[in-house]
Coordinates of C-alpha atoms in Angstrom, one line a residue:
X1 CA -12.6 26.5 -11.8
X2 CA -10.0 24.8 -9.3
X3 CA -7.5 22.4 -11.1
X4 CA -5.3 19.9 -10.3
X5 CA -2.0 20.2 -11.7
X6 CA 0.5 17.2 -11.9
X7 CA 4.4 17.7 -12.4
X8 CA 7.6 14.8 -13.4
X9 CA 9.5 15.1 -10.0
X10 CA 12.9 14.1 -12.2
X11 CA 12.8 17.2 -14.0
X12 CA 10.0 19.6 -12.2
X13 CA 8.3 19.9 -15.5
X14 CA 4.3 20.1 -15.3
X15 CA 2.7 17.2 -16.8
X16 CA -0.9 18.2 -17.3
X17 CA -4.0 20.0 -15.8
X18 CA -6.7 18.7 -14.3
X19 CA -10.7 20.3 -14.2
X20 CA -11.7 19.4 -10.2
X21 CA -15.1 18.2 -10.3
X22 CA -18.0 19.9 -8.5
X23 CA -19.5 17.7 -5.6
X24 CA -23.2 17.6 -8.1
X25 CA -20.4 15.6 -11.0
X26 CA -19.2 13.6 -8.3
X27 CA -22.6 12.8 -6.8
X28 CA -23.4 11.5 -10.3
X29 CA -20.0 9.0 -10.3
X30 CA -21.5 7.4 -7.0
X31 CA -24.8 7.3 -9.1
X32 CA -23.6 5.3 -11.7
X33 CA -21.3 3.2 -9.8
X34 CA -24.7 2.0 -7.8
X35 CA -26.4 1.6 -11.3
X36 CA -23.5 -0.6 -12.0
X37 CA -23.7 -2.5 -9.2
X38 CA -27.5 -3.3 -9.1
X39 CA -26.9 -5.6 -12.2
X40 CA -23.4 -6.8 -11.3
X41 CA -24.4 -8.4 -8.2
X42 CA -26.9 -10.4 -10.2
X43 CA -23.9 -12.4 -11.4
X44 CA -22.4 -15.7 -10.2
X45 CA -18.7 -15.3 -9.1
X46 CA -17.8 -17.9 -12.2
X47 CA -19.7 -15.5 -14.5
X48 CA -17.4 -12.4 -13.3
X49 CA -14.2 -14.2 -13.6
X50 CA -13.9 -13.7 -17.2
X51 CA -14.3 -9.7 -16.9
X52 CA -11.0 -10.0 -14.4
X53 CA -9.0 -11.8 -16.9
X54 CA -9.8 -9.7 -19.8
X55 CA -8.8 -6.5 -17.6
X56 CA -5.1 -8.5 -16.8
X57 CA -4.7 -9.1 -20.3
X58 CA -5.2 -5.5 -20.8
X59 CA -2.9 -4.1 -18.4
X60 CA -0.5 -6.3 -19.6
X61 CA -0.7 -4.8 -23.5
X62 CA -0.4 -1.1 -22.0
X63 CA 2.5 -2.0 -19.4
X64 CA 5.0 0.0 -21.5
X65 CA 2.7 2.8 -21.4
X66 CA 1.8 2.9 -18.1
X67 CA 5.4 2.2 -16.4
X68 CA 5.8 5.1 -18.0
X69 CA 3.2 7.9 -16.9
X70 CA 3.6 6.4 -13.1
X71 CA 7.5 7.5 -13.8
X72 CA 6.5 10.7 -15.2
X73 CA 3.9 11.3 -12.4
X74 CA 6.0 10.0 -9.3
X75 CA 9.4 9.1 -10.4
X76 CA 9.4 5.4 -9.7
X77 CA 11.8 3.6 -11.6
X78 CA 10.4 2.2 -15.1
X79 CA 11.4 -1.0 -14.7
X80 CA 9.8 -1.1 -11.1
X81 CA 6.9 0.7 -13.1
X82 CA 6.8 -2.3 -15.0
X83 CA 6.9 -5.1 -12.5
X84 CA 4.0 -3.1 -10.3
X85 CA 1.5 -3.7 -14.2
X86 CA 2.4 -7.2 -14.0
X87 CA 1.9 -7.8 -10.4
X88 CA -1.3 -6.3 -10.6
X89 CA -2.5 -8.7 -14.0
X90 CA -2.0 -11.0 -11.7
X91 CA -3.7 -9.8 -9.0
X92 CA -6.7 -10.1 -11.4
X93 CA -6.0 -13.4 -12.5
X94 CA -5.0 -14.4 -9.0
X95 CA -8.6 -13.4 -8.1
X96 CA -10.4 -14.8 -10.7
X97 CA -9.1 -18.2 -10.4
X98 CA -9.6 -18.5 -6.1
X99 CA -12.7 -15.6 -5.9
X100 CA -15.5 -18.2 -6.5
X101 CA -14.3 -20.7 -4.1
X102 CA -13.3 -18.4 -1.2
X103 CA -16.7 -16.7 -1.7
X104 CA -19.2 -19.4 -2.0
X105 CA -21.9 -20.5 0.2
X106 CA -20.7 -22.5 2.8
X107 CA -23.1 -25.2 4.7
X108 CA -23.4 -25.1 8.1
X109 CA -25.3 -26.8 11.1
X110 CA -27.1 -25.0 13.6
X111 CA -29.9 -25.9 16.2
X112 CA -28.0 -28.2 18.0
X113 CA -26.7 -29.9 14.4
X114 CA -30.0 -30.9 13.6
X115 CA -30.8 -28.4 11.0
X116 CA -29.1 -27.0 8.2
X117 CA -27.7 -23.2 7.6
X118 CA -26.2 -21.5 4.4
X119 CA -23.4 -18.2 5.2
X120 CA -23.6 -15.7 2.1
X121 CA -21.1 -14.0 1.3
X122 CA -23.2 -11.2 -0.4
X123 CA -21.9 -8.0 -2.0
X124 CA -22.7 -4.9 -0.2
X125 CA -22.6 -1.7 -2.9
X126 CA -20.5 1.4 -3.9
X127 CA -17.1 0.9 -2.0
X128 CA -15.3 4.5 -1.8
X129 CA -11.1 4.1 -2.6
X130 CA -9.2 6.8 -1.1
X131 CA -5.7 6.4 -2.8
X132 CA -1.9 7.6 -2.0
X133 CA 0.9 7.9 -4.6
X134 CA 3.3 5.3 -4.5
X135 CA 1.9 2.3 -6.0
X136 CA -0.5 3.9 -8.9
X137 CA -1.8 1.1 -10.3
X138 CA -1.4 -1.3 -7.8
X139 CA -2.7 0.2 -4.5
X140 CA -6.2 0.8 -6.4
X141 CA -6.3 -2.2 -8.3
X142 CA -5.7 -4.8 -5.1
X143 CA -9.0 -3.0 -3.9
X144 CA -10.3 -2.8 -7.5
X145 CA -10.0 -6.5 -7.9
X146 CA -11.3 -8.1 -5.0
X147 CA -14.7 -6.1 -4.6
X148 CA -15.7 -7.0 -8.4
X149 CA -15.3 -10.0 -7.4
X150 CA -17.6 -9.9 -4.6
X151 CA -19.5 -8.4 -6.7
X152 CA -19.4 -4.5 -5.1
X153 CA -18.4 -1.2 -8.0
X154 CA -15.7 0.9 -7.1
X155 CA -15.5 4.4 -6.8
X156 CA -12.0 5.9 -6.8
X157 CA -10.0 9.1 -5.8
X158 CA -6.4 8.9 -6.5
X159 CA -3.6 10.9 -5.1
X160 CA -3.5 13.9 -6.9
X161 CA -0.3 13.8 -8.2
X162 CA -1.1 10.8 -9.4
X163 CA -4.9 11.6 -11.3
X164 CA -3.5 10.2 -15.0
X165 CA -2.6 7.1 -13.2
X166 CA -6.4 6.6 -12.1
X167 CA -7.7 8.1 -15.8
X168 CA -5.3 5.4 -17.3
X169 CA -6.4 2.6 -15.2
X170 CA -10.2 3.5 -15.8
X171 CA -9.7 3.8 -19.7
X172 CA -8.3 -0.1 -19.4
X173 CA -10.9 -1.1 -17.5
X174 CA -13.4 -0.2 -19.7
X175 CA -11.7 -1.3 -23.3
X176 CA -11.4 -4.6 -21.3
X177 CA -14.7 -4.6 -21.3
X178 CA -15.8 -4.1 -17.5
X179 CA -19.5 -3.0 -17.2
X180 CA -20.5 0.5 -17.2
X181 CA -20.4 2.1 -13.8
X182 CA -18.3 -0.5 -11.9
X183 CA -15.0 1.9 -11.8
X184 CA -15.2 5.2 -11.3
X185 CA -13.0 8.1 -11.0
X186 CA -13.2 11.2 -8.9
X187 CA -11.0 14.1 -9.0
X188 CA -12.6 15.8 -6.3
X189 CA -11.2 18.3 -3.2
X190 CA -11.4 17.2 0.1
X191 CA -14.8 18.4 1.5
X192 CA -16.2 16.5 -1.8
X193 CA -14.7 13.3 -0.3
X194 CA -16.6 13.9 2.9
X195 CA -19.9 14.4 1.6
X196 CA -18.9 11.0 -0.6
X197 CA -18.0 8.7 3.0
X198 CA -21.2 10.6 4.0
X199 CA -23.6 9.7 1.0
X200 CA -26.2 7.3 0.7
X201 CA -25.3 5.2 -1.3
X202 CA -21.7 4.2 -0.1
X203 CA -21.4 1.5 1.6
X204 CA -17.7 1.0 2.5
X205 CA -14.6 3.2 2.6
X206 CA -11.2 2.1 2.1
X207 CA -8.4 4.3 2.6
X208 CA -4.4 3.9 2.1
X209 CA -2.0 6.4 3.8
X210 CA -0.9 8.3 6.5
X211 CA -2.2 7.4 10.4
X212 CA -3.5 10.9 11.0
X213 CA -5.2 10.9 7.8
X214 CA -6.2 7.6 8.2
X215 CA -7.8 9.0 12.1
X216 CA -9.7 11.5 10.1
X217 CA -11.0 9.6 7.4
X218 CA -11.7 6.3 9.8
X219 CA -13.9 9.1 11.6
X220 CA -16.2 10.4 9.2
X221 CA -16.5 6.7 8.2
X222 CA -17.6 5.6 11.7
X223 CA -19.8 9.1 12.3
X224 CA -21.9 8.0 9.7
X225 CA -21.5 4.0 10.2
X226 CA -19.8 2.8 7.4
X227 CA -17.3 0.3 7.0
X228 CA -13.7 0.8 6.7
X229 CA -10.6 -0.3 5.9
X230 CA -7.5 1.0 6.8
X231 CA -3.6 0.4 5.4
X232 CA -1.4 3.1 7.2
X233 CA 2.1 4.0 7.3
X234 CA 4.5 2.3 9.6
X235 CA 8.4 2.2 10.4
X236 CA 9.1 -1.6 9.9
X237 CA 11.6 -2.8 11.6
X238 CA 14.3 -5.8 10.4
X239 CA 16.6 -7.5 13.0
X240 CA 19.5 -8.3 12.4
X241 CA 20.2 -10.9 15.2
X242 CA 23.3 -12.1 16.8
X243 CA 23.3 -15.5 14.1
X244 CA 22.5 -13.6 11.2
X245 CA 24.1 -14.2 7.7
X246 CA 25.5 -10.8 7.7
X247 CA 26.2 -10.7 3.7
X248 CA 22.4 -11.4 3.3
X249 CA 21.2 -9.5 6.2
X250 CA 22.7 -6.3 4.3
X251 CA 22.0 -6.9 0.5
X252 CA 18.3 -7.7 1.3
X253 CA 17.9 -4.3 3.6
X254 CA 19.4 -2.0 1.5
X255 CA 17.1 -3.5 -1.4
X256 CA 14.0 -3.0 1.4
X257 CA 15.1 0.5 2.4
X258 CA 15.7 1.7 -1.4
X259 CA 12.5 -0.5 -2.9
X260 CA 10.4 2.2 -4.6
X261 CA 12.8 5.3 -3.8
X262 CA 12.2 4.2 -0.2
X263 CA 8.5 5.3 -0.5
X264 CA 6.7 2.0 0.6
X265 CA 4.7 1.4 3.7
X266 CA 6.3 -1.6 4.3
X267 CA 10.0 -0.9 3.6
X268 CA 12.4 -1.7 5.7
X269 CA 12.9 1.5 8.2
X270 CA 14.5 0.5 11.2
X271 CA 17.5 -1.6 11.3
X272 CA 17.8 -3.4 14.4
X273 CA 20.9 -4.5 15.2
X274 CA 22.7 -6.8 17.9
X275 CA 26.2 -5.7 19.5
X276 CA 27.4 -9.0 18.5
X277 CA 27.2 -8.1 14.8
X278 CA 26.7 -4.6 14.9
X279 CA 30.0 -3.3 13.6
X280 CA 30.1 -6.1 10.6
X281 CA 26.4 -5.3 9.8
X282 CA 27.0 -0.8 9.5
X283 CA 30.2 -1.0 8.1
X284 CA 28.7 -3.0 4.8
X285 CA 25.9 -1.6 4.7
X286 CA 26.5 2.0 4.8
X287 CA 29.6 1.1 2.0
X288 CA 26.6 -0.5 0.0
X289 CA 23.9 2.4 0.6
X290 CA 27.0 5.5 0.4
X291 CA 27.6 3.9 -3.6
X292 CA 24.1 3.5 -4.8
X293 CA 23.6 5.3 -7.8
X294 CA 20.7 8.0 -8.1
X295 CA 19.4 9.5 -11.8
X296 CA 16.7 9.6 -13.9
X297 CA 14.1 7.2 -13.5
X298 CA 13.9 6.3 -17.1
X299 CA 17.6 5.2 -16.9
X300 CA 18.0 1.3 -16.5
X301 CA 21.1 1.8 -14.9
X302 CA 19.5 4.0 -12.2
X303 CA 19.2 2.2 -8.6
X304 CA 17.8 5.1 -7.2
X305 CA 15.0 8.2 -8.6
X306 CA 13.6 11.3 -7.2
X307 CA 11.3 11.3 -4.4
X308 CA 7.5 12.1 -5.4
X309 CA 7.5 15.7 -4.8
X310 CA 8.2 19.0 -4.0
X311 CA 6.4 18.4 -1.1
X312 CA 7.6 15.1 0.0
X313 CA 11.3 16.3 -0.6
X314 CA 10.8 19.2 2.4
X315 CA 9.2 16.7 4.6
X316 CA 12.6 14.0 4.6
X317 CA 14.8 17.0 4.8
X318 CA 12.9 18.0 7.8
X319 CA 13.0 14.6 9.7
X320 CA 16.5 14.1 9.0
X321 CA 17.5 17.7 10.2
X322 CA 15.6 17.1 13.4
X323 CA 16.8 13.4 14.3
X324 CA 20.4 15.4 13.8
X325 CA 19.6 18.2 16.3
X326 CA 18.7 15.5 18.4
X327 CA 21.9 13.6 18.1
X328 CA 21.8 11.0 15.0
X329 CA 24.6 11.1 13.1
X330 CA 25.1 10.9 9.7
X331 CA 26.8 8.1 8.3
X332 CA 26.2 8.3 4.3
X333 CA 24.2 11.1 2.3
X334 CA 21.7 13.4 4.1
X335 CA 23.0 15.8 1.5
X336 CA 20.9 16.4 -1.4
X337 CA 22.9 17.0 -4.5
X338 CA 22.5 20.6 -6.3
X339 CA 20.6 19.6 -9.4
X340 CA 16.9 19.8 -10.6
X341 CA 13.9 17.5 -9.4
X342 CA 13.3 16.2 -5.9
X343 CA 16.5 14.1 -5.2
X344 CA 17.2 12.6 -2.0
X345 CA 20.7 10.7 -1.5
X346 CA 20.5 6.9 -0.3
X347 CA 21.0 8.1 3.8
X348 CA 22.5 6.0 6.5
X349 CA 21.4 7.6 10.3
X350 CA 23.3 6.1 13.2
X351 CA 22.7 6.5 17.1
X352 CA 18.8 6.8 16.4
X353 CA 16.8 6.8 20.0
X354 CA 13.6 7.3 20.9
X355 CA 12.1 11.6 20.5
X356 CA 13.6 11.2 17.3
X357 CA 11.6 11.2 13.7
X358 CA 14.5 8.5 12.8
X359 CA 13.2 6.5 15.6
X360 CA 9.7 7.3 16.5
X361 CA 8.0 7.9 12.8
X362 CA 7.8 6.9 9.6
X363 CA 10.4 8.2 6.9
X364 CA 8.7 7.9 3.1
X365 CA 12.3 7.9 1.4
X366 CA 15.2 6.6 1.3
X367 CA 17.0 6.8 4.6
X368 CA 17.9 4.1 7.1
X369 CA 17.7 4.4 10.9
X370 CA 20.5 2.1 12.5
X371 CA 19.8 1.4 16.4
X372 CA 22.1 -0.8 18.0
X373 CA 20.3 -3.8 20.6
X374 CA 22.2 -5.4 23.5
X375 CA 20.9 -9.1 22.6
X376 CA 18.1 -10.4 20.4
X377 CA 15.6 -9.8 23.1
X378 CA 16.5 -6.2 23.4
X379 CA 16.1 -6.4 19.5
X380 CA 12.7 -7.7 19.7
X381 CA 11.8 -5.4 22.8
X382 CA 13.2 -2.3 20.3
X383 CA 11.4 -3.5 17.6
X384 CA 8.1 -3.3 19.5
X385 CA 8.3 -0.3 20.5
X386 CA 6.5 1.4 18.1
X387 CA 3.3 3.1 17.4
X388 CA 3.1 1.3 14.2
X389 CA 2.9 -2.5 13.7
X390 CA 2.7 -3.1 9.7
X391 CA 5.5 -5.1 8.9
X392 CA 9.0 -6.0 9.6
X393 CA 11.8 -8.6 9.6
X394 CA 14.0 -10.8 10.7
X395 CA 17.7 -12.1 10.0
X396 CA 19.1 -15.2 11.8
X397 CA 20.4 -19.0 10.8
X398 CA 18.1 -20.2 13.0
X399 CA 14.1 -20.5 11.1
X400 CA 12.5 -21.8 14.1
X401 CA 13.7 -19.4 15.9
X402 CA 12.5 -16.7 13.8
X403 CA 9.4 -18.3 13.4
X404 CA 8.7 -18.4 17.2
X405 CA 10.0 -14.8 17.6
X406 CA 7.5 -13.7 14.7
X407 CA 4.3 -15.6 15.7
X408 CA 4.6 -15.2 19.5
X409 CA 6.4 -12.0 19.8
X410 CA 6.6 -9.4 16.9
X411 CA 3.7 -7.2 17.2
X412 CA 2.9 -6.2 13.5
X413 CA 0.8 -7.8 10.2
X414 CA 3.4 -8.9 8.4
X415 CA 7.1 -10.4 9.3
X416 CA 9.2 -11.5 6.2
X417 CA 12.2 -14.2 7.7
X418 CA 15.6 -13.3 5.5
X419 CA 14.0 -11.9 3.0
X420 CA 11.9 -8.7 1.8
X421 CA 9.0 -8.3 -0.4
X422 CA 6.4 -5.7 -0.3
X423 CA 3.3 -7.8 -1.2
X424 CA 1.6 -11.8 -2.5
X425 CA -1.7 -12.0 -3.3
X426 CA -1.6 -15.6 -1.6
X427 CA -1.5 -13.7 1.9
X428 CA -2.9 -11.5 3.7
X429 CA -1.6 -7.8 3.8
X430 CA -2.4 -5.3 6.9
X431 CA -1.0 -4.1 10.1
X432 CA -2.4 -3.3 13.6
X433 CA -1.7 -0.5 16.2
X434 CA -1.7 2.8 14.2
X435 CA -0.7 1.1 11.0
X436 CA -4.5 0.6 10.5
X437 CA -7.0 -2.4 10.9
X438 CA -8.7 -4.7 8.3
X439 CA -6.8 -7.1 5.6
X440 CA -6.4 -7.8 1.7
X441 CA -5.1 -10.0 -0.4
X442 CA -5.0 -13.7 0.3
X443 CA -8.8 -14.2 0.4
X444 CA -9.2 -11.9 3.1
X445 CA -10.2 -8.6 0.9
X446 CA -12.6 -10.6 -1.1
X447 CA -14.5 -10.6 2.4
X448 CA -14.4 -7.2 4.0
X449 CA -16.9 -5.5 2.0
X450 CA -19.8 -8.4 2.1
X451 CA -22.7 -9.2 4.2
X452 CA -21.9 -12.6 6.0
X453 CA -25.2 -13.6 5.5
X454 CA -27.1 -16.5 7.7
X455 CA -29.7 -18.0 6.1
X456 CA -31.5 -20.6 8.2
X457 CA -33.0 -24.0 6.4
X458 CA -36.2 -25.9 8.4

């Protein structure tokens, strides 16, 4: 029988084994999960509130538990471990409280005004998760949350490294008392995940990760005409213009680059600066990046853990090594230290131009790429050009000039004005270009798996 096993990155230790399910178990998940959903979308919005609350107050008694197996399973710091439970309680409560009024009926005229018209926003079925790594509990949970609201079930297959994460959040779920069949775990291979998109009885896919997985999966979706939404990587990029505060400007990007080891879609990546300011802006930040300290997770005083994996570990020493051969240079770390688990130095790359990874793709770690623009409009021109167009920000005394530059100009989802945060469940999170399509949070994931309906009154 094919298993799955998962293994601490901090000390290359193997956590546990994991039984792969055969596609007939699986088949039965999706089952259930529709079973589940044939009653739940019976209730009112009010009358599932209550089962969103219960599971916040839940996570919230097992953060300590929790924090810790996401550590063990991809070596995010505890403490961050911690913060990602509560954000995601309130997620749930978040929901709970706004779900019934941004769902309800609204009344609407039609024939001219004379008559009236109801919009439903009805639920639709079994919505399929597809799940990365890097935010265990939260990535499924912002998903998780919104469709039980809307009154869909969930099935969900985590990252494999991550499959106690998803075990975890399902065993809360249900001593919260959440109906049988609404979550559901799959630990499945990946031709099991196709025949999933493919079956009957799924009704929307959502999928977190990479752009060319995100192609692939986005494909079998349309072939057979399902939904789907799609939260891909990106290589956000923060200006620093020519009236930035530079002491802010470089405290707030080094906490964006190192935020989660540096393993966040929408990190800062790329660090746009003016000539103006350029020299003020490297010289503090690599002295702040070149002294961060990197240890064991667990460790409060730790700033920085180990990357995920194995895996992940060859693929940033890889993109560094060729952004070198093609003339970055190296201002802090690129060298990982001799010692066990997957550590990767806080990295500074300087003289980043286009062919390069450091310029062109993503980098899921901890490693800056510095480009230098002639003026703020050669900033935002750099900034721009990207495939991706997730998130980004931008530093300058002037707000209404940010504003304008972000609103009319800066072609991504998300643009955070001199600051950085990775998500609010007040707003709406998603990117365009080949960072994906569709939103959630803010209302707007509560919507993308429902049938607007249009109900017409004589």
């Amino acid at each position: 029988m094919q298993q799955i096993t998962t293994t601490n990155p901090a000390t290359d230790e193997k956590i546990t084994e994991y039984d792969v399910m055969s596609q007939e178990a699986a088949f039965d998940k999706i089952k259930a999960a529709h079973e589940g959903f044939l009653s739940w979308r019976t209730k009112s919005h009010q009358e599932r509130a209550p089962y969103l609350r219960d599971i916040a107050k839940a996570l919230r008694a097992s953060s300590d538990d929790l924090a810790q197996l996401m550590t063990q399973e991809m070596g995010k710091l505890l403490r961050d471990g911690k913060t990602e439970v509560e954000l995601c309680a309130q997620i749930f409560e978040y929901t709970a409280e706004h779900g019934p009024e941004m769902l309800a009926d609204e009344e609407r005229r039609h024939s001219g005004g004379e008559k009236k018209g109801i919009v439903a926003h009805c639920p639709i079925g079994v919505i399929y998760r597809i799940q990365p790594w890097n935010f265990p509990i939260y990535q499924p949970v912002r998903v998780l949350a919104a469709n039980l609201m809307a009154g869909n079930s969930v099935v969900l297959k985590h990252a494999e490294i991550c499959t106690g994460s998803g075990l975890k959040l399902k065993e809360i779920c249900d001593q919260a008392g959440l109906p049988e069949g609404l979550f559901e775990v799959v630990i499945i291979d990946h031709d099991t995940s196709d025949k999933i998109i493919e079956h009957e009885l799924v009704r929307g896919v959502t999928m977190t990760g990479s752009d060319s997985a995100g192609r692939y999966i986005g494909q079998v979706a349309t072939k057979n005409l399902k939904k789907s939404v799609l939260e891909l990587g990106s290589n956000d990029a923060y200006l620093v213009l020519e009236d930035a505060d530079i002491e802010l400007a470089v405290k707030t990007c080094v906490q964006g680059r190192l935020y989660n080891n540096g393993q966040t879609c929408v990190s800062a990546k790329r660090f746009i600066v003016t000539d103006a300011v350029y020299d003020a802006f490297v010289e503090a930040f690599v002295a702040q990046m070149d002294g961060i300290a990197m240890g064991d997770p667990m460790n409060e005083e730790t700033q920085l853990g180990p990357l995920s994996s194995a895996e992940q570990f060859d693929t940033i020493c890889e993109q560094v090594a060729q952004s070198v051969e093609k003339g970055a240079d190296v201002l802090c770390g690129g060298t990982p230290p001799e010692r066990t688990g997957q550590y990767y130095p806080a990295t500074v790359l300087g003289n980043c131009k286009p062919g390069m990874p450091a310029y062109d793709d993503e980098i899921f770690g901890p490693v800056a790429s510095v480009i230098r623009a002639k003026d703020d409009e050669d900033a935002m021109r750099i900034a721009n050009d990207s495939r991706y167009g997730l998130g980004g920000g931008i530093f300058s005394a002037d707000a209404d000039k940010a504003v304008k530059l972000a609103r009319d100009h800066f072609d991504t989802g998300m643009i955070r004005i001199n600051s950085f945060g990775a998500a609010d469940p007040n707003m709406p999170f998603g990117g365009v270009k080949d960072s994906g399509f569709g939103r959630e949070h803010g209302g707007f994931g509560m919507k993308e798996f429902t049938n607007a309906k249009a109900i017409y009154l004589p």
